[in-house]
Amino acid sequence: MGNMDISRDLIKKAVHGDIEAFEAIYRATSRFVFHIALRMTNNRANAEDITQEVFIKVHKNLWKFRFESQISTWMYRITVNTVMNYMRKSPKSTVPLASLEGYLPDARHEEFERNEQRRLIGRLLNELNPDQRAVLVLREFEGLDYREIARVLKIKINTVRTRLKRAREKLMERGREAVRNEL
Amino acid sequence: MNCKKIKDIIITDYIDGQLTSRIRQQIDGHLDRCEECRAFAQKVKETVVLPFKPAAQPEDPPEFVWERIRSSVQKEESLLQRIGRKAARYVCGILYLPRPALAAVLSVVVLFVVVSSVQIPALQRKTAVNSYLSEQLVYLASLDAGTLNGNNNGDTFDMGTDIEEFLF
Ligand SMILES: [Zn+2]
């Protein structure tokens, strides 16, 4: 976290309506925004909508950004909140279980197993509640440490721990069931 | 530490590399001796660590997403500009006055703009400082807690203490 190449100067330019500066910010950050949205919703079209929503919010609120925190933390927070709201507005029904298929590249033969594994992960993630999913996605896919996750979600480090623990226990339980069902 | 606590650490800090080397060694020592926990660690590895490893590389969103954002952002910018121009025209309309009067009114307007633009950022800074301070207070409180538990060794403080709060 925080290795994004966004200078204070760039942010100020974007605040003053410089669209190229804003585009530079988009280019530097849209990948992780999209990735989190994709992982959390497990649905490509939703992730695209969410990415759009996030950057429109960022554009509107950039002038409020305080330089005491890192821009990455701030953007992670906006992203997770936007995903959470999106999921609250349109729960389960827009998150079809097998939707990760649309997101995967065509399965080359040797990749088949791995794709199966990813599909399983997508299905398992759907079993978690949004809070647990957010913590797990930030940890596993974004590689944030506990302190960073706590900052992004504005929760205590021990809450990060508890949510991770519950999420993983659930994954272990569901994983066992999934394997059993496939046998 | 009993097996339950060991397992709680394994499924969190241990696999996430969040432990101090001292606690990590303790856990490893326990794993050497305890078959049950060793089996648990293995299962955790198989079911919640390895499946995430070959995850798809992050990719950029498709280009049309940026196109949609840009057009929305530009619409908003130009709306702001239009409102600005309209307001200016409106002001000029009612201010169709002889030049000295216009100058006087304009200077009042300028003064007002200057004063409010000075005050608003100051106000923002103040709220920013306030919430920053309150965050810091919480942080300091957690540091204090670390000291009380006798676990205040530099940047590992919140690992050690949190773990203890979490477990005990
Ligand atoms: Zn044991």
mmCIF file of C-alpha atoms and ligand atoms in Angstrom:
data_model
loop_
_atom_site.group_PDB
_atom_site.id
_atom_site.type_symbol
_atom_site.label_atom_id
_atom_site.label_comp_id
_atom_site.label_asym_id
_atom_site.label_seq_id
_atom_site.Cartn_x
_atom_site.Cartn_y
_atom_site.Cartn_z
ATOM 1 C CA MET A 1 0.000 0.000 0.000
ATOM 2 C CA GLY A 2 1.167 3.522 -0.655
ATOM 3 C CA ASN A 3 3.460 2.809 -3.561
ATOM 4 C CA MET A 4 1.164 4.651 -5.882
ATOM 5 C CA ASP A 5 2.784 7.422 -7.766
ATOM 6 C CA ILE A 6 0.464 10.281 -6.942
ATOM 7 C CA SER A 7 1.987 13.575 -5.968
ATOM 8 C CA ARG A 8 0.355 16.260 -3.923
ATOM 9 C CA ASP A 9 0.763 18.492 -6.944
ATOM 10 C CA LEU A 10 -1.212 16.090 -9.135
ATOM 11 C CA ILE A 11 -4.034 15.993 -6.613
ATOM 12 C CA LYS A 12 -4.148 19.774 -6.418
ATOM 13 C CA LYS A 13 -4.287 20.067 -10.185
ATOM 14 C CA ALA A 14 -7.138 17.579 -10.329
ATOM 15 C CA VAL A 15 -8.977 19.509 -7.625
ATOM 16 C CA HIS A 16 -8.748 22.601 -9.794
ATOM 17 C CA GLY A 17 -10.418 20.857 -12.690
ATOM 18 C CA ASP A 18 -7.390 19.577 -14.621
ATOM 19 C CA ILE A 19 -8.852 16.528 -16.351
ATOM 20 C CA GLU A 20 -5.447 15.202 -17.384
ATOM 21 C CA ALA A 21 -4.302 15.218 -13.778
ATOM 22 C CA PHE A 22 -7.449 13.374 -12.841
ATOM 23 C CA GLU A 23 -6.852 10.860 -15.612
ATOM 24 C CA ALA A 24 -3.320 10.277 -14.283
ATOM 25 C CA ILE A 25 -4.799 9.512 -10.870
ATOM 26 C CA TYR A 26 -7.272 7.158 -12.515
ATOM 27 C CA ARG A 27 -4.506 5.353 -14.417
ATOM 28 C CA ALA A 28 -2.505 4.881 -11.239
ATOM 29 C CA THR A 29 -5.352 3.590 -9.099
ATOM 30 C CA SER A 30 -8.158 2.122 -11.209
ATOM 31 C CA ARG A 31 -6.578 -1.316 -11.279
ATOM 32 C CA PHE A 32 -6.834 -1.896 -7.553
ATOM 33 C CA VAL A 33 -10.265 -0.309 -7.360
ATOM 34 C CA PHE A 34 -11.539 -2.603 -10.099
ATOM 35 C CA HIS A 35 -9.822 -5.610 -8.584
ATOM 36 C CA ILE A 36 -11.396 -5.120 -5.162
ATOM 37 C CA ALA A 37 -14.809 -4.549 -6.709
ATOM 38 C CA LEU A 38 -14.415 -7.665 -8.836
ATOM 39 C CA ARG A 39 -13.345 -9.790 -5.917
ATOM 40 C CA MET A 40 -16.015 -8.528 -3.610
ATOM 41 C CA THR A 41 -18.953 -8.724 -6.005
ATOM 42 C CA ASN A 42 -17.643 -11.622 -8.065
ATOM 43 C CA ASN A 43 -19.287 -10.014 -11.063
ATOM 44 C CA ARG A 44 -17.603 -8.125 -13.852
ATOM 45 C CA ALA A 45 -20.421 -5.803 -14.852
ATOM 46 C CA ASN A 46 -20.979 -4.816 -11.224
ATOM 47 C CA ALA A 47 -17.267 -4.184 -10.791
ATOM 48 C CA GLU A 48 -17.285 -1.861 -13.809
ATOM 49 C CA ASP A 49 -20.250 0.093 -12.444
ATOM 50 C CA ILE A 50 -18.622 0.322 -9.035
ATOM 51 C CA THR A 51 -15.326 1.532 -10.491
ATOM 52 C CA GLN A 52 -17.184 4.284 -12.296
ATOM 53 C CA GLU A 53 -19.036 5.253 -9.140
ATOM 54 C CA VAL A 54 -15.828 5.282 -7.088
ATOM 55 C CA PHE A 55 -14.015 7.666 -9.418
ATOM 56 C CA ILE A 56 -16.960 10.019 -9.709
ATOM 57 C CA LYS A 57 -16.989 10.145 -5.912
ATOM 58 C CA VAL A 58 -13.235 10.647 -5.825
ATOM 59 C CA HIS A 59 -13.552 13.528 -8.271
ATOM 60 C CA LYS A 60 -16.294 15.156 -6.225
ATOM 61 C CA ASN A 61 -14.518 14.752 -2.907
ATOM 62 C CA LEU A 62 -10.878 15.142 -3.790
ATOM 63 C CA TRP A 63 -10.817 18.699 -2.441
ATOM 64 C CA LYS A 64 -11.678 17.258 0.971
ATOM 65 C CA PHE A 65 -8.734 14.894 0.942
ATOM 66 C CA ARG A 66 -6.473 15.498 3.927
ATOM 67 C CA PHE A 67 -2.824 14.941 3.300
ATOM 68 C CA GLU A 68 -2.365 13.452 6.779
ATOM 69 C CA SER A 69 -3.409 10.058 5.487
ATOM 70 C CA GLN A 70 -2.256 8.324 2.373
ATOM 71 C CA ILE A 71 -4.293 8.710 -0.764
ATOM 72 C CA SER A 72 -4.269 4.925 -1.150
ATOM 73 C CA THR A 73 -5.891 4.441 2.263
ATOM 74 C CA TRP A 74 -8.488 7.038 1.403
ATOM 75 C CA MET A 75 -9.259 5.393 -1.928
ATOM 76 C CA TYR A 76 -9.388 1.895 -0.481
ATOM 77 C CA ARG A 77 -11.958 3.191 1.957
ATOM 78 C CA ILE A 78 -14.101 4.829 -0.727
ATOM 79 C CA THR A 79 -13.900 1.651 -2.785
ATOM 80 C CA VAL A 80 -14.921 -0.685 0.012
ATOM 81 C CA ASN A 81 -17.748 1.614 1.102
ATOM 82 C CA THR A 82 -19.028 1.896 -2.448
ATOM 83 C CA VAL A 83 -18.975 -1.871 -2.866
ATOM 84 C CA MET A 84 -20.777 -2.328 0.453
ATOM 85 C CA ASN A 85 -23.510 0.138 -0.551
ATOM 86 C CA TYR A 86 -23.814 -1.485 -3.927
ATOM 87 C CA MET A 87 -24.214 -4.891 -2.351
ATOM 88 C CA ARG A 88 -26.741 -3.580 0.122
ATOM 89 C CA LYS A 89 -28.822 -2.085 -2.704
ATOM 90 C CA SER A 90 -28.687 -5.207 -4.807
ATOM 91 C CA PRO A 91 -27.950 -8.188 -2.606
ATOM 92 C CA LYS A 92 -27.443 -11.804 -3.634
ATOM 93 C CA SER A 93 -29.526 -11.682 -6.819
ATOM 94 C CA THR A 94 -26.869 -9.728 -8.730
ATOM 95 C CA VAL A 95 -24.154 -11.991 -7.453
ATOM 96 C CA PRO A 96 -24.745 -15.244 -9.305
ATOM 97 C CA LEU A 97 -22.711 -18.079 -7.916
ATOM 98 C CA ALA A 98 -20.972 -19.035 -11.112
ATOM 99 C CA SER A 99 -20.395 -15.494 -12.321
ATOM 100 C CA LEU A 100 -16.663 -15.729 -11.926
ATOM 101 C CA GLU A 101 -16.720 -17.716 -15.142
ATOM 102 C CA GLY A 102 -17.382 -14.556 -17.116
ATOM 103 C CA TYR A 103 -14.359 -12.999 -15.537
ATOM 104 C CA LEU A 104 -11.936 -15.795 -16.206
ATOM 105 C CA PRO A 105 -9.964 -15.922 -19.392
ATOM 106 C CA ASP A 106 -10.723 -18.952 -21.553
ATOM 107 C CA ALA A 107 -9.512 -21.948 -19.677
ATOM 108 C CA ARG A 108 -6.424 -23.298 -21.330
ATOM 109 C CA HIS A 109 -6.066 -26.936 -20.530
ATOM 110 C CA GLU A 110 -3.254 -26.668 -18.010
ATOM 111 C CA GLU A 111 -5.031 -23.814 -16.334
ATOM 112 C CA PHE A 112 -8.208 -25.727 -15.890
ATOM 113 C CA GLU A 113 -7.429 -26.870 -12.371
ATOM 114 C CA ARG A 114 -6.475 -23.417 -11.245
ATOM 115 C CA ASN A 115 -9.602 -21.948 -12.759
ATOM 116 C CA GLU A 116 -11.659 -24.526 -10.940
ATOM 117 C CA GLN A 117 -9.934 -23.440 -7.768
ATOM 118 C CA ARG A 118 -10.728 -19.788 -8.448
ATOM 119 C CA ARG A 119 -14.307 -20.607 -9.176
ATOM 120 C CA LEU A 120 -14.460 -22.356 -5.844
ATOM 121 C CA ILE A 121 -12.988 -19.294 -4.140
ATOM 122 C CA GLY A 122 -15.560 -17.079 -5.794
ATOM 123 C CA ARG A 123 -18.304 -19.344 -4.572
ATOM 124 C CA LEU A 124 -16.849 -19.485 -1.086
ATOM 125 C CA LEU A 125 -16.437 -15.718 -0.886
ATOM 126 C CA ASN A 126 -20.130 -15.377 -1.643
ATOM 127 C CA GLU A 127 -20.830 -17.275 1.544
ATOM 128 C CA LEU A 128 -19.209 -14.596 3.673
ATOM 129 C CA ASN A 129 -20.946 -11.486 4.872
ATOM 130 C CA PRO A 130 -19.732 -8.210 3.314
ATOM 131 C CA ASP A 131 -17.658 -7.232 6.369
ATOM 132 C CA GLN A 132 -15.799 -10.525 6.379
ATOM 133 C CA ARG A 133 -15.384 -10.433 2.631
ATOM 134 C CA ALA A 134 -13.912 -6.935 2.718
ATOM 135 C CA VAL A 135 -11.283 -7.928 5.262
ATOM 136 C CA LEU A 136 -10.386 -11.105 3.397
ATOM 137 C CA VAL A 137 -10.152 -9.384 0.002
ATOM 138 C CA LEU A 138 -7.922 -6.619 1.357
ATOM 139 C CA ARG A 139 -5.726 -9.206 3.029
ATOM 140 C CA GLU A 140 -5.522 -11.915 0.371
ATOM 141 C CA PHE A 141 -5.753 -9.975 -2.858
ATOM 142 C CA GLU A 142 -4.379 -6.592 -1.932
ATOM 143 C CA GLY A 143 -1.812 -7.890 0.550
ATOM 144 C CA LEU A 144 -2.551 -5.238 3.169
ATOM 145 C CA ASP A 145 -1.367 -5.981 6.684
ATOM 146 C CA TYR A 146 -3.659 -5.843 9.717
ATOM 147 C CA ARG A 147 -2.811 -2.277 10.580
ATOM 148 C CA GLU A 148 -3.496 -1.075 7.060
ATOM 149 C CA ILE A 149 -6.794 -2.931 6.881
ATOM 150 C CA ALA A 150 -7.790 -1.410 10.222
ATOM 151 C CA ARG A 151 -7.033 2.062 8.878
ATOM 152 C CA VAL A 152 -8.949 1.556 5.655
ATOM 153 C CA LEU A 153 -12.046 0.186 7.357
ATOM 154 C CA LYS A 154 -11.706 2.400 10.450
ATOM 155 C CA ILE A 155 -11.946 -0.591 12.753
ATOM 156 C CA LYS A 156 -9.689 -1.921 15.492
ATOM 157 C CA ILE A 157 -6.897 -4.313 14.657
ATOM 158 C CA ASN A 158 -8.558 -6.923 16.819
ATOM 159 C CA THR A 159 -11.739 -6.554 14.807
ATOM 160 C CA VAL A 160 -9.660 -7.269 11.710
ATOM 161 C CA ARG A 161 -8.421 -10.417 13.433
ATOM 162 C CA THR A 162 -11.851 -11.554 14.512
ATOM 163 C CA ARG A 163 -13.340 -11.052 11.057
ATOM 164 C CA LEU A 164 -10.472 -12.858 9.366
ATOM 165 C CA LYS A 165 -10.764 -15.721 11.813
ATOM 166 C CA ARG A 166 -14.524 -16.087 11.282
ATOM 167 C CA ALA A 167 -14.163 -15.763 7.524
ATOM 168 C CA ARG A 168 -11.504 -18.441 7.365
ATOM 169 C CA GLU A 169 -13.325 -20.776 9.689
ATOM 170 C CA LYS A 170 -16.324 -20.455 7.437
ATOM 171 C CA LEU A 171 -14.193 -21.090 4.353
ATOM 172 C CA MET A 172 -12.771 -24.215 5.956
ATOM 173 C CA GLU A 173 -16.241 -25.442 6.822
ATOM 174 C CA ARG A 174 -17.736 -24.652 3.400
ATOM 175 C CA GLY A 175 -14.659 -25.929 1.611
ATOM 176 C CA ARG A 176 -15.082 -29.281 3.298
ATOM 177 C CA GLU A 177 -18.756 -29.377 2.314
ATOM 178 C CA ALA A 178 -17.982 -28.372 -1.265
ATOM 179 C CA VAL A 179 -15.402 -31.088 -1.602
ATOM 180 C CA ARG A 180 -17.777 -33.598 -0.019
ATOM 181 C CA ASN A 181 -20.526 -32.623 -2.471
ATOM 182 C CA GLU A 182 -18.255 -33.086 -5.425
ATOM 183 C CA LEU A 183 -17.212 -36.552 -4.347
ATOM 184 C CA MET B 1 -0.708 -21.434 25.619
ATOM 185 C CA ASN B 2 -3.232 -24.170 25.049
ATOM 186 C CA CYS B 3 -4.138 -25.696 21.695
ATOM 187 C CA LYS B 4 -7.242 -23.547 21.206
ATOM 188 C CA LYS B 5 -5.174 -20.367 21.490
ATOM 189 C CA ILE B 6 -2.487 -21.769 19.268
ATOM 190 C CA LYS B 7 -5.095 -22.536 16.611
ATOM 191 C CA ASP B 8 -6.548 -19.028 16.852
ATOM 192 C CA ILE B 9 -3.105 -17.609 16.192
ATOM 193 C CA ILE B 10 -2.420 -20.031 13.363
ATOM 194 C CA ILE B 11 -5.556 -19.076 11.469
ATOM 195 C CA THR B 12 -4.754 -15.369 11.764
ATOM 196 C CA ASP B 13 -1.374 -13.858 12.606
ATOM 197 C CA TYR B 14 0.692 -16.951 11.920
ATOM 198 C CA ILE B 15 -0.347 -17.435 8.301
ATOM 199 C CA ASP B 16 -0.441 -13.692 7.703
ATOM 200 C CA GLY B 17 3.110 -13.172 8.896
ATOM 201 C CA GLN B 18 2.042 -10.726 11.587
ATOM 202 C CA LEU B 19 3.858 -12.327 14.511
ATOM 203 C CA THR B 20 6.990 -11.172 16.249
ATOM 204 C CA SER B 21 9.751 -13.718 15.890
ATOM 205 C CA ARG B 22 9.500 -14.554 19.585
ATOM 206 C CA ILE B 23 5.858 -15.622 19.392
ATOM 207 C CA ARG B 24 6.416 -17.283 16.048
ATOM 208 C CA GLN B 25 9.126 -19.460 17.591
ATOM 209 C CA GLN B 26 6.771 -20.397 20.404
ATOM 210 C CA ILE B 27 4.146 -21.488 17.906
ATOM 211 C CA ASP B 28 6.666 -23.428 15.824
ATOM 212 C CA GLY B 29 7.898 -25.136 18.977
ATOM 213 C CA HIS B 30 4.355 -26.145 19.834
ATOM 214 C CA LEU B 31 3.744 -27.436 16.308
ATOM 215 C CA ASP B 32 6.814 -29.643 16.614
ATOM 216 C CA ARG B 33 5.370 -31.254 19.716
ATOM 217 C CA CYS B 34 1.615 -31.297 19.032
ATOM 218 C CA GLU B 35 0.220 -33.478 16.288
ATOM 219 C CA GLU B 36 -3.308 -32.077 16.526
ATOM 220 C CA CYS B 37 -2.195 -28.488 15.969
ATOM 221 C CA ARG B 38 0.163 -29.580 13.217
ATOM 222 C CA ALA B 39 -2.746 -31.227 11.411
ATOM 223 C CA PHE B 40 -4.810 -28.086 11.911
ATOM 224 C CA ALA B 41 -2.045 -25.893 10.483
ATOM 225 C CA GLN B 42 -1.838 -28.181 7.479
ATOM 226 C CA LYS B 43 -5.585 -27.993 6.903
ATOM 227 C CA VAL B 44 -5.530 -24.206 7.168
ATOM 228 C CA LYS B 45 -2.784 -24.095 4.604
ATOM 229 C CA GLU B 46 -4.711 -26.289 2.199
ATOM 230 C CA THR B 47 -8.119 -24.668 2.570
ATOM 231 C CA VAL B 48 -7.527 -20.971 3.158
ATOM 232 C CA VAL B 49 -3.948 -20.183 2.132
ATOM 233 C CA LEU B 50 -3.121 -22.104 -1.030
ATOM 234 C CA PRO B 51 -6.442 -21.526 -2.827
ATOM 235 C CA PHE B 52 -5.732 -17.783 -2.868
ATOM 236 C CA LYS B 53 -2.211 -18.105 -4.186
ATOM 237 C CA PRO B 54 -2.871 -18.621 -7.892
ATOM 238 C CA ALA B 55 -5.414 -15.812 -7.945
ATOM 239 C CA ALA B 56 -5.808 -13.997 -11.223
ATOM 240 C CA GLN B 57 -3.431 -11.109 -11.785
ATOM 241 C CA PRO B 58 -5.167 -7.797 -11.263
ATOM 242 C CA GLU B 59 -6.167 -6.257 -14.558
ATOM 243 C CA ASP B 60 -7.189 -2.800 -15.641
ATOM 244 C CA PRO B 61 -10.879 -2.084 -16.040
ATOM 245 C CA PRO B 62 -11.999 -1.859 -19.676
ATOM 246 C CA GLU B 63 -11.392 1.475 -21.348
ATOM 247 C CA PHE B 64 -15.084 2.358 -21.644
ATOM 248 C CA VAL B 65 -15.185 2.712 -17.863
ATOM 249 C CA TRP B 66 -12.788 5.647 -18.098
ATOM 250 C CA GLU B 67 -14.764 7.098 -21.016
ATOM 251 C CA ARG B 68 -17.911 7.067 -18.922
ATOM 252 C CA ILE B 69 -16.132 8.610 -15.950
ATOM 253 C CA ARG B 70 -14.577 11.305 -18.116
ATOM 254 C CA SER B 71 -17.828 12.326 -19.711
ATOM 255 C CA SER B 72 -19.563 12.445 -16.352
ATOM 256 C CA VAL B 73 -16.756 14.470 -14.817
ATOM 257 C CA GLN B 74 -16.587 16.862 -17.748
ATOM 258 C CA LYS B 75 -20.339 17.381 -17.676
ATOM 259 C CA GLU B 76 -20.043 18.357 -14.062
ATOM 260 C CA GLU B 77 -17.105 20.685 -14.665
ATOM 261 C CA SER B 78 -18.883 22.454 -17.494
ATOM 262 C CA LEU B 79 -22.033 22.708 -15.398
ATOM 263 C CA LEU B 80 -19.989 24.453 -12.737
ATOM 264 C CA GLN B 81 -18.545 26.770 -15.347
ATOM 265 C CA ARG B 82 -21.987 27.517 -16.816
ATOM 266 C CA ILE B 83 -23.338 28.318 -13.383
ATOM 267 C CA GLY B 84 -20.340 30.555 -12.874
ATOM 268 C CA ARG B 85 -20.901 32.391 -16.171
ATOM 269 C CA LYS B 86 -24.634 32.714 -15.621
ATOM 270 C CA ALA B 87 -24.074 34.125 -12.177
ATOM 271 C CA ALA B 88 -21.563 36.585 -13.575
ATOM 272 C CA ARG B 89 -23.986 37.687 -16.309
ATOM 273 C CA TYR B 90 -26.790 37.978 -13.784
ATOM 274 C CA VAL B 91 -24.657 40.097 -11.497
ATOM 275 C CA CYS B 92 -23.579 42.277 -14.415
ATOM 276 C CA GLY B 93 -27.246 42.624 -15.424
ATOM 277 C CA ILE B 94 -28.411 44.036 -12.142
ATOM 278 C CA LEU B 95 -25.212 45.983 -11.896
ATOM 279 C CA TYR B 96 -25.881 47.919 -15.052
ATOM 280 C CA LEU B 97 -24.731 50.973 -13.204
ATOM 281 C CA PRO B 98 -22.539 53.982 -13.830
ATOM 282 C CA ARG B 99 -18.885 53.102 -13.610
ATOM 283 C CA PRO B 100 -17.987 54.508 -10.189
ATOM 284 C CA ALA B 101 -20.943 52.732 -8.611
ATOM 285 C CA LEU B 102 -20.032 49.519 -10.424
ATOM 286 C CA ALA B 103 -16.484 49.793 -9.127
ATOM 287 C CA ALA B 104 -17.773 50.240 -5.603
ATOM 288 C CA VAL B 105 -20.111 47.248 -5.822
ATOM 289 C CA LEU B 106 -17.404 45.131 -7.401
ATOM 290 C CA SER B 107 -14.957 45.925 -4.657
ATOM 291 C CA VAL B 108 -17.533 44.822 -2.087
ATOM 292 C CA VAL B 109 -18.020 41.600 -4.025
ATOM 293 C CA VAL B 110 -14.279 41.048 -4.268
ATOM 294 C CA LEU B 111 -13.873 41.715 -0.571
ATOM 295 C CA PHE B 112 -16.622 39.223 0.219
ATOM 296 C CA VAL B 113 -15.065 36.568 -2.005
ATOM 297 C CA VAL B 114 -11.640 37.099 -0.469
ATOM 298 C CA VAL B 115 -12.940 36.939 3.092
ATOM 299 C CA SER B 116 -14.988 33.793 2.507
ATOM 300 C CA SER B 117 -12.196 32.025 0.637
ATOM 301 C CA VAL B 118 -9.852 32.753 3.500
ATOM 302 C CA GLN B 119 -12.321 31.581 6.115
ATOM 303 C CA ILE B 120 -13.488 28.368 4.506
ATOM 304 C CA PRO B 121 -10.076 26.669 4.167
ATOM 305 C CA ALA B 122 -9.275 27.745 7.720
ATOM 306 C CA LEU B 123 -12.462 26.090 8.865
ATOM 307 C CA GLN B 124 -11.653 22.932 6.922
ATOM 308 C CA ARG B 125 -8.199 22.799 8.403
ATOM 309 C CA LYS B 126 -9.674 23.096 11.845
ATOM 310 C CA THR B 127 -12.031 20.135 11.424
ATOM 311 C CA ALA B 128 -9.235 18.141 9.842
ATOM 312 C CA VAL B 129 -6.984 18.825 12.782
ATOM 313 C CA ASN B 130 -9.757 17.917 15.225
ATOM 314 C CA SER B 131 -10.484 14.531 13.742
ATOM 315 C CA TYR B 132 -6.797 13.864 13.322
ATOM 316 C CA LEU B 133 -6.297 14.593 16.989
ATOM 317 C CA SER B 134 -9.115 12.314 18.060
ATOM 318 C CA GLU B 135 -7.695 9.488 15.953
ATOM 319 C CA GLN B 136 -4.356 10.075 17.538
ATOM 320 C CA LEU B 137 -5.862 9.957 21.014
ATOM 321 C CA VAL B 138 -7.226 6.504 20.306
ATOM 322 C CA TYR B 139 -3.868 5.492 18.981
ATOM 323 C CA LEU B 140 -2.094 6.849 22.051
ATOM 324 C CA ALA B 141 -4.570 5.063 24.280
ATOM 325 C CA SER B 142 -3.685 1.803 22.577
ATOM 326 C CA LEU B 143 -0.006 2.602 23.068
ATOM 327 C CA ASP B 144 -0.710 3.125 26.767
ATOM 328 C CA ALA B 145 -2.444 -0.202 26.939
ATOM 329 C CA GLY B 146 0.683 -1.714 25.436
ATOM 330 C CA THR B 147 2.844 -0.166 28.123
ATOM 331 C CA LEU B 148 0.569 -1.411 30.884
ATOM 332 C CA ASN B 149 0.857 -4.929 29.592
ATOM 333 C CA GLY B 150 4.607 -4.588 29.639
ATOM 334 C CA ASN B 151 4.770 -5.251 25.947
ATOM 335 C CA ASN B 152 6.064 -1.959 24.689
ATOM 336 C CA ASN B 153 8.916 -2.867 22.411
ATOM 337 C CA GLY B 154 8.877 -0.481 19.513
ATOM 338 C CA ASP B 155 6.733 -1.215 16.520
ATOM 339 C CA THR B 156 5.782 -4.681 17.592
ATOM 340 C CA PHE B 157 3.730 -3.311 20.450
ATOM 341 C CA ASP B 158 0.369 -3.665 18.849
ATOM 342 C CA MET B 159 0.953 -7.160 17.618
ATOM 343 C CA GLY B 160 1.845 -8.485 21.050
ATOM 344 C CA THR B 161 -0.794 -6.678 23.043
ATOM 345 C CA ASP B 162 -3.574 -7.157 20.524
ATOM 346 C CA ILE B 163 -2.892 -10.797 20.385
ATOM 347 C CA GLU B 164 -3.160 -11.013 24.099
ATOM 348 C CA GLU B 165 -6.410 -9.034 24.144
ATOM 349 C CA PHE B 166 -7.651 -11.258 21.394
ATOM 350 C CA LEU B 167 -6.811 -14.451 23.162
ATOM 351 C CA PHE B 168 -7.058 -13.858 26.863
HETATM 352 ZN ZN ZN C 1 -1.646 -28.192 20.146
#
